Amino acid sequence: MDKIEFWKDRGKKIIDPELFSKKAENFALKIAKDNEQSRGVNKRTQLRKFFDEIVSLNMRAKTSPHAWENILPLVHMVTAKAAYAKGRKLISDNFLNFIKESVNQVEEPCDLDVFNSFFESFIGFYRLHGPSK
C-alpha cells in the first residue's frame, strides 16, 4: 500500500485535494480486503476505537493549544496501542502501518486535524465497503 501523504505542500499547508475522497475510499477498500482475507481483523468497532482516540486528542489540541507538547506524546502512544491490537490479531498490518505513518506525519496541531479528517473520511467509506459488523 502506498503511504498516505496528508499534504500536497506541507510548507504552504495545502492539503492533498483527493485525500478525503479518492485516497480515503481506496484505503477503505484495502482495509476491507484485509478483513475478507483474515476474518476477525479490522472490525468496525475496533477501528472506531482508534478513530475516537484521534478525535479526542484533536479536540484537546483545539481547546488547549498551549498544551500541545503534552498532547503530542499521546498521539504517538496511539502507535503502541495499534501494535498491541495487531499482536492480538485485531487489526491488519496495513491498518497498523497506516497508524504509524499517519502519527509520524503529526508535528503540529494542524497535522493532527488533517489526520482526524482523513480518518473520518476513511471511516465513512469503510462503513460502505467494510464488514457489516
Coordinates of N, CA, C and O in Angstrom, one line a residue:
M1 N 0.8 -1.2 0.0 CA 0.0 0.0 0.0 C 0.9 1.2 0.0 O 1.9 1.3 0.7
D2 N 0.5 2.2 -0.8 CA 1.3 3.4 -0.9 C 1.0 4.2 0.4 O -0.1 4.2 1.0
K3 N 2.0 5.0 0.8 CA 1.9 5.8 2.0 C 0.9 6.9 1.7 O 0.9 7.5 0.6
I4 N 0.1 7.2 2.7 CA -0.9 8.3 2.6 C -0.3 9.6 3.1 O 0.1 9.7 4.2
E5 N -0.1 10.5 2.1 CA 0.5 11.8 2.5 C -0.6 12.8 2.6 O -1.5 12.9 1.8
F6 N -0.6 13.5 3.8 CA -1.7 14.4 4.1 C -1.6 15.7 3.2 O -2.6 16.3 2.8
W7 N -0.4 16.1 3.0 CA -0.2 17.5 2.4 C 0.3 17.4 1.0 O 1.2 16.6 0.7
K8 N -0.3 18.2 0.1 CA 0.2 18.4 -1.2 C 1.5 19.2 -1.1 O 2.5 19.0 -1.8
D9 N 1.4 20.3 -0.3 CA 2.5 21.1 0.0 C 2.5 21.5 1.5 O 1.7 22.3 1.9
R10 N 3.3 20.8 2.3 CA 3.4 21.0 3.7 C 3.7 22.4 4.1 O 3.1 23.0 5.0
G11 N 4.7 23.0 3.4 CA 5.1 24.4 3.7 C 4.0 25.4 3.6 O 3.9 26.3 4.4
K12 N 3.2 25.2 2.5 CA 2.1 26.2 2.3 C 0.8 25.7 3.0 O -0.2 26.3 2.8
K13 N 0.8 24.5 3.6 CA -0.3 24.0 4.3 C -1.5 23.7 3.3 O -2.6 24.0 3.6
I14 N -1.1 23.1 2.2 CA -2.1 22.8 1.1 C -2.3 21.3 1.2 O -1.4 20.5 1.0
I15 N -3.6 20.9 1.6 CA -4.0 19.5 1.8 C -4.1 18.9 0.4 O -4.6 19.5 -0.5
D16 N -3.7 17.6 0.3 CA -3.9 16.9 -1.0 C -5.4 16.9 -1.3 O -6.2 16.5 -0.5
P17 N -5.8 17.5 -2.4 CA -7.2 17.6 -2.7 C -8.0 16.3 -2.8 O -9.2 16.3 -2.7
E18 N -7.3 15.2 -3.0 CA -8.0 13.9 -3.1 C -8.0 13.1 -1.8 O -8.4 12.0 -1.8
L19 N -7.4 13.7 -0.8 CA -7.2 13.0 0.5 C -8.5 12.4 1.1 O -8.5 11.3 1.5
F20 N -9.5 13.3 1.1 CA -10.7 12.9 1.8 C -11.7 12.2 0.9 O -12.8 11.8 1.3
S21 N -11.4 12.0 -0.4 CA -12.3 11.3 -1.3 C -11.6 10.1 -1.8 O -11.7 9.0 -1.2
K22 N -10.9 10.2 -2.9 CA -10.3 9.0 -3.6 C -9.3 8.2 -2.7 O -9.4 7.0 -2.6
K23 N -8.5 9.0 -2.0 CA -7.5 8.3 -1.2 C -8.1 7.6 0.0 O -7.8 6.5 0.4
A24 N -9.1 8.2 0.6 CA -9.8 7.6 1.8 C -10.6 6.4 1.3 O -10.6 5.4 2.0
E25 N -11.3 6.5 0.2 CA -12.0 5.4 -0.3 C -11.1 4.2 -0.7 O -11.4 3.0 -0.4
N26 N -10.0 4.5 -1.4 CA -9.1 3.4 -1.8 C -8.5 2.7 -0.5 O -8.3 1.5 -0.5
F27 N -8.2 3.5 0.5 CA -7.7 2.9 1.7 C -8.8 2.0 2.4 O -8.5 1.0 2.9
A28 N -10.0 2.5 2.4 CA -11.1 1.7 3.0 C -11.3 0.4 2.2 O -11.5 -0.7 2.8
L29 N -11.2 0.4 0.9 CA -11.2 -0.8 0.1 C -10.1 -1.8 0.5 O -10.3 -3.0 0.6
K30 N -8.9 -1.2 0.7 CA -7.8 -2.0 1.0 C -8.0 -2.7 2.4 O -7.7 -3.9 2.6
I31 N -8.4 -1.9 3.4 CA -8.6 -2.5 4.7 C -9.8 -3.5 4.7 O -9.8 -4.5 5.4
A32 N -10.8 -3.2 3.9 CA -11.9 -4.2 3.8 C -11.5 -5.5 3.2 O -11.9 -6.6 3.6
K33 N -10.5 -5.4 2.2 CA -10.0 -6.6 1.6 C -9.2 -7.4 2.7 O -9.3 -8.6 2.7
D34 N -8.5 -6.7 3.5 CA -7.8 -7.4 4.6 C -8.7 -8.2 5.5 O -8.5 -9.3 5.9
N35 N -9.9 -7.6 5.7 CA -10.9 -8.2 6.6 C -11.4 -9.5 5.9 O -11.7 -10.5 6.5
E36 N -11.6 -9.4 4.6 CA -12.1 -10.6 3.8 C -11.1 -11.7 3.9 O -11.5 -12.9 4.0
Q37 N -9.8 -11.4 3.8 CA -8.7 -12.4 3.8 C -8.5 -13.0 5.2 O -8.1 -14.1 5.3
S38 N -8.7 -12.2 6.2 CA -8.4 -12.7 7.6 C -9.6 -12.3 8.4 O -9.6 -11.2 9.0
R39 N -10.6 -13.1 8.5 CA -11.8 -12.8 9.3 C -11.4 -12.5 10.7 O -10.5 -13.1 11.3
G40 N -12.1 -11.5 11.2 CA -11.8 -11.1 12.6 C -10.9 -9.8 12.7 O -10.9 -9.2 13.8
V41 N -10.2 -9.5 11.7 CA -9.4 -8.3 11.8 C -10.2 -7.1 11.2 O -11.1 -7.3 10.4
N42 N -9.8 -5.9 11.7 CA -10.4 -4.7 11.2 C -11.9 -4.6 11.3 O -12.6 -4.1 10.5
K43 N -12.4 -5.1 12.5 CA -13.8 -4.9 12.7 C -14.1 -3.4 12.9 O -13.2 -2.7 13.4
R44 N -15.3 -3.0 12.5 CA -15.6 -1.5 12.6 C -15.4 -1.0 14.0 O -14.9 0.1 14.2
T45 N -15.9 -1.8 15.0 CA -15.8 -1.3 16.4 C -14.3 -1.1 16.8 O -14.0 -0.2 17.6
Q46 N -13.5 -2.0 16.4 CA -12.0 -1.9 16.7 C -11.4 -0.6 16.1 O -10.7 0.1 16.7
L47 N -11.7 -0.4 14.8 CA -11.1 0.7 14.1 C -11.7 2.0 14.7 O -11.0 3.0 14.8
R48 N -13.0 1.9 15.1 CA -13.7 3.1 15.7 C -13.0 3.5 17.0 O -12.9 4.7 17.3
K49 N -12.4 2.6 17.7 CA -11.7 2.9 19.0 C -10.5 3.8 18.7 O -10.3 4.8 19.4
F50 N -9.8 3.5 17.6 CA -8.7 4.4 17.2 C -9.1 5.7 16.7 O -8.5 6.7 17.1
F51 N -10.2 5.7 15.9 CA -10.7 7.0 15.4 C -11.2 7.9 16.6 O -10.9 9.0 16.7
D52 N -11.9 7.3 17.6 CA -12.4 8.0 18.7 C -11.2 8.6 19.5 O -11.3 9.8 20.0
E53 N -10.1 7.9 19.6 CA -9.0 8.4 20.3 C -8.4 9.6 19.6 O -8.0 10.6 20.2
I54 N -8.3 9.5 18.3 CA -7.7 10.6 17.5 C -8.6 11.9 17.6 O -8.2 13.0 17.7
V55 N -10.0 11.6 17.5 CA -10.9 12.7 17.7 C -10.7 13.4 19.0 O -10.7 14.6 19.1
S56 N -10.6 12.6 20.1 CA -10.4 13.2 21.4 C -9.1 14.0 21.5 O -9.2 15.1 22.1
L57 N -8.0 13.5 21.0 CA -6.8 14.2 21.0 C -6.9 15.5 20.2 O -6.3 16.5 20.6
N58 N -7.5 15.4 19.1 CA -7.7 16.6 18.2 C -8.5 17.7 18.9 O -8.1 18.8 18.9
M59 N -9.5 17.3 19.6 CA -10.3 18.2 20.4 C -9.5 18.9 21.5 O -9.6 20.1 21.7
R60 N -8.7 18.1 22.2 CA -7.9 18.6 23.2 C -6.9 19.6 22.6 O -6.6 20.7 23.2
A61 N -6.3 19.3 21.4 CA -5.4 20.2 20.8 C -6.0 21.5 20.4 O -5.4 22.6 20.5
K62 N -7.3 21.5 20.0 CA -8.0 22.7 19.6 C -8.4 23.5 20.8 O -8.4 24.7 20.7
T63 N -8.8 22.9 21.9 CA -9.3 23.6 23.0 C -8.1 24.1 24.0 O -8.3 25.0 24.7
S64 N -7.0 23.4 23.9 CA -5.9 23.7 24.7 C -4.6 23.8 23.9 O -3.7 22.9 24.1
P65 N -4.5 24.7 23.0 CA -3.3 24.7 22.1 C -2.0 24.9 22.9 O -0.9 24.4 22.4
H66 N -2.0 25.5 24.0 CA -0.8 25.7 24.8 C -0.3 24.4 25.4 O 0.8 24.3 25.8
A67 N -1.1 23.3 25.4 CA -0.7 22.0 25.9 C -0.2 21.0 24.8 O -0.1 19.9 25.1
W68 N 0.1 21.6 23.6 CA 0.4 20.7 22.5 C 1.6 19.8 22.9 O 1.6 18.6 22.5
E69 N 2.6 20.3 23.6 CA 3.8 19.4 23.9 C 3.4 18.3 24.8 O 4.2 17.3 24.9
N70 N 2.3 18.4 25.5 CA 1.8 17.3 26.3 C 0.9 16.3 25.5 O 0.7 15.2 25.9
I71 N 0.3 16.9 24.5 CA -0.7 16.1 23.7 C 0.1 15.2 22.6 O -0.3 14.1 22.4
L72 N 1.1 15.8 22.1 CA 1.9 15.1 21.0 C 2.4 13.7 21.5 O 2.2 12.7 20.7
P73 N 2.9 13.5 22.7 CA 3.3 12.2 23.1 C 2.1 11.2 23.1 O 2.3 10.0 22.8
L74 N 0.9 11.7 23.5 CA -0.2 10.9 23.5 C -0.7 10.4 22.1 O -1.2 9.3 21.9
V75 N -0.4 11.3 21.1 CA -0.7 11.0 19.7 C 0.3 9.8 19.3 O -0.2 8.8 18.7
H76 N 1.5 9.9 19.7 CA 2.5 8.9 19.4 C 2.1 7.5 20.1 O 2.5 6.5 19.6
M77 N 1.5 7.6 21.3 CA 1.1 6.4 22.0 C 0.1 5.6 21.3 O 0.0 4.4 21.5
V78 N -0.7 6.2 20.4 CA -1.6 5.5 19.6 C -1.0 4.4 18.8 O -1.5 3.3 18.5
T79 N 0.3 4.7 18.4 CA 1.1 3.6 17.6 C 1.3 2.4 18.5 O 1.1 1.3 18.0
A80 N 1.6 2.6 19.7 CA 1.8 1.5 20.7 C 0.5 0.7 20.9 O 0.5 -0.5 20.9
K81 N -0.6 1.4 21.0 CA -1.9 0.8 21.1 C -2.3 0.0 19.9 O -2.9 -1.1 20.0
A82 N -1.9 0.5 18.7 CA -2.2 -0.2 17.5 C -1.3 -1.5 17.4 O -1.7 -2.5 16.9
A83 N -0.1 -1.4 17.8 CA 0.8 -2.5 17.8 C 0.3 -3.6 18.8 O 0.3 -4.8 18.4
Y84 N -0.3 -3.2 19.9 CA -0.9 -4.2 20.8 C -2.1 -4.9 20.1 O -2.3 -6.1 20.2
A85 N -2.9 -4.1 19.5 CA -4.1 -4.6 18.8 C -3.7 -5.6 17.6 O -4.3 -6.6 17.4
K86 N -2.6 -5.3 17.0 CA -2.0 -6.1 15.9 C -1.5 -7.4 16.6 O -1.8 -8.5 16.0
G87 N -0.9 -7.3 17.7 CA -0.4 -8.5 18.4 C -1.5 -9.4 18.8 O -1.4 -10.7 18.9
R88 N -2.7 -8.9 19.1 CA -3.9 -9.7 19.4 C -4.7 -10.1 18.2 O -5.8 -10.6 18.3
K89 N -4.1 -9.8 17.0 CA -4.8 -10.1 15.7 C -6.1 -9.4 15.5 O -7.1 -10.0 15.0
L90 N -6.2 -8.2 16.0 CA -7.5 -7.4 15.9 C -7.5 -6.5 14.7 O -8.5 -6.0 14.2
I91 N -6.2 -6.1 14.3 CA -6.1 -5.2 13.1 C -5.1 -5.9 12.2 O -4.3 -6.7 12.6
S92 N -5.1 -5.4 10.9 CA -4.2 -5.9 9.9 C -2.9 -5.1 9.9 O -2.8 -4.1 10.5
D93 N -1.9 -5.7 9.2 CA -0.6 -5.0 9.0 C -0.8 -3.6 8.3 O -0.2 -2.6 8.7
N94 N -1.7 -3.6 7.3 CA -2.0 -2.4 6.6 C -2.6 -1.3 7.5 O -2.2 -0.1 7.4
F95 N -3.4 -1.7 8.4 CA -4.0 -0.7 9.3 C -2.9 -0.2 10.3 O -2.8 1.0 10.6
L96 N -2.1 -1.1 10.8 CA -1.0 -0.7 11.7 C -0.1 0.2 11.1 O 0.3 1.3 11.6
N97 N 0.3 -0.1 9.8 CA 1.2 0.8 9.1 C 0.5 2.2 8.8 O 1.2 3.2 8.9
F98 N -0.8 2.2 8.6 CA -1.5 3.5 8.4 C -1.4 4.3 9.7 O -1.1 5.5 9.6
I99 N -1.6 3.7 10.8 CA -1.5 4.4 12.1 C -0.1 5.0 12.3 O 0.2 6.1 12.6
K100 N 0.9 4.1 12.1 CA 2.3 4.5 12.2 C 2.7 5.7 11.3 O 3.3 6.7 11.7
E101 N 2.4 5.5 10.0 CA 2.7 6.5 9.0 C 2.0 7.8 9.3 O 2.5 8.9 9.1
S102 N 0.7 7.8 9.7 CA 0.0 9.0 10.0 C 0.5 9.7 11.2 O 0.7 10.9 11.2
V103 N 0.7 8.9 12.3 CA 1.3 9.5 13.5 C 2.6 10.2 13.2 O 2.9 11.3 13.7
N104 N 3.4 9.6 12.4 CA 4.7 10.2 12.0 C 4.6 11.5 11.3 O 5.6 12.2 11.3
Q105 N 3.5 11.7 10.7 CA 3.3 13.0 9.9 C 2.8 14.1 10.9 O 2.7 15.3 10.5
V106 N 2.4 13.8 12.1 CA 1.9 14.8 13.0 C 3.0 15.4 13.7 O 3.7 14.8 14.6
E107 N 3.2 16.7 13.4 CA 4.2 17.5 14.1 C 3.6 18.7 14.8 O 4.2 19.2 15.8
E108 N 2.5 19.1 14.3 CA 1.8 20.3 15.0 C 0.3 20.1 14.9 O -0.2 19.2 14.2
P109 N -0.5 20.9 15.6 CA -1.9 20.6 15.7 C -2.6 20.6 14.3 O -3.6 19.8 14.2
C110 N -2.2 21.3 13.4 CA -2.9 21.3 12.1 C -2.7 19.9 11.4 O -3.6 19.5 10.7
D111 N -1.6 19.3 11.7 CA -1.4 17.9 11.1 C -2.3 16.9 11.7 O -2.9 16.1 11.1
L112 N -2.5 17.1 13.1 CA -3.5 16.2 13.7 C -4.9 16.4 13.2 O -5.7 15.5 13.0
D113 N -5.2 17.7 12.9 CA -6.6 18.0 12.4 C -6.8 17.3 11.0 O -7.9 16.8 10.7
V114 N -5.8 17.3 10.2 CA -5.9 16.7 8.9 C -6.0 15.2 9.0 O -6.8 14.5 8.4
F115 N -5.2 14.6 9.9 CA -5.2 13.2 10.2 C -6.7 12.8 10.7 O -7.3 11.9 10.2
N116 N -7.2 13.6 11.6 CA -8.6 13.4 12.1 C -9.6 13.4 10.9 O -10.5 12.5 10.9
S117 N -9.5 14.4 10.0 CA -10.4 14.5 8.9 C -10.3 13.3 8.0 O -11.3 12.8 7.4
F118 N -9.0 12.9 7.7 CA -8.8 11.8 6.8 C -9.4 10.5 7.4 O -10.1 9.7 6.8
F119 N -9.2 10.3 8.7 CA -9.7 9.2 9.4 C -11.2 9.1 9.4 O -11.8 8.1 9.2
E120 N -11.8 10.3 9.6 CA -13.3 10.4 9.5 C -13.8 10.0 8.1 O -14.8 9.3 8.0
S121 N -13.1 10.5 7.1 CA -13.5 10.1 5.7 C -13.3 8.6 5.5 O -14.2 7.9 4.9
F122 N -12.2 8.1 5.9 CA -12.0 6.6 5.8 C -13.1 5.8 6.5 O -13.6 4.9 6.0
I123 N -13.5 6.2 7.7 CA -14.5 5.5 8.5 C -15.8 5.5 7.7 O -16.5 4.5 7.7
G124 N -16.1 6.6 7.1 CA -17.3 6.7 6.3 C -17.3 5.7 5.1 O -18.3 5.0 4.9
F125 N -16.2 5.7 4.4 CA -16.1 4.7 3.3 C -16.0 3.3 3.8 O -16.5 2.4 3.1
Y126 N -15.4 3.1 4.9 CA -15.3 1.7 5.5 C -16.6 1.2 5.8 O -16.9 0.0 5.7
R127 N -17.5 2.1 6.3 CA -18.9 1.7 6.6 C -19.6 1.1 5.3 O -20.3 0.2 5.4
L128 N -19.2 1.7 4.2 CA -19.8 1.3 2.9 C -19.2 0.0 2.4 O -19.9 -1.0 2.0
H129 N -17.8 -0.1 2.5 CA -17.1 -1.2 1.8 C -16.7 -2.3 2.8 O -16.4 -3.4 2.3
G130 N -16.7 -2.0 4.1 CA -16.2 -3.0 5.0 C -17.2 -4.0 5.5 O -18.3 -4.1 4.9
P131 N -16.9 -4.7 6.6 CA -17.8 -5.8 7.0 C -19.1 -5.1 7.6 O -19.1 -4.0 8.0
S132 N -20.1 -5.9 7.7 CA -21.4 -5.4 8.2 C -21.4 -5.2 9.7 O -22.3 -4.6 10.2
K133 N -20.5 -5.8 10.4 CA -20.4 -5.7 11.8 C -19.1 -5.2 12.3 O -18.1 -5.2 11.6

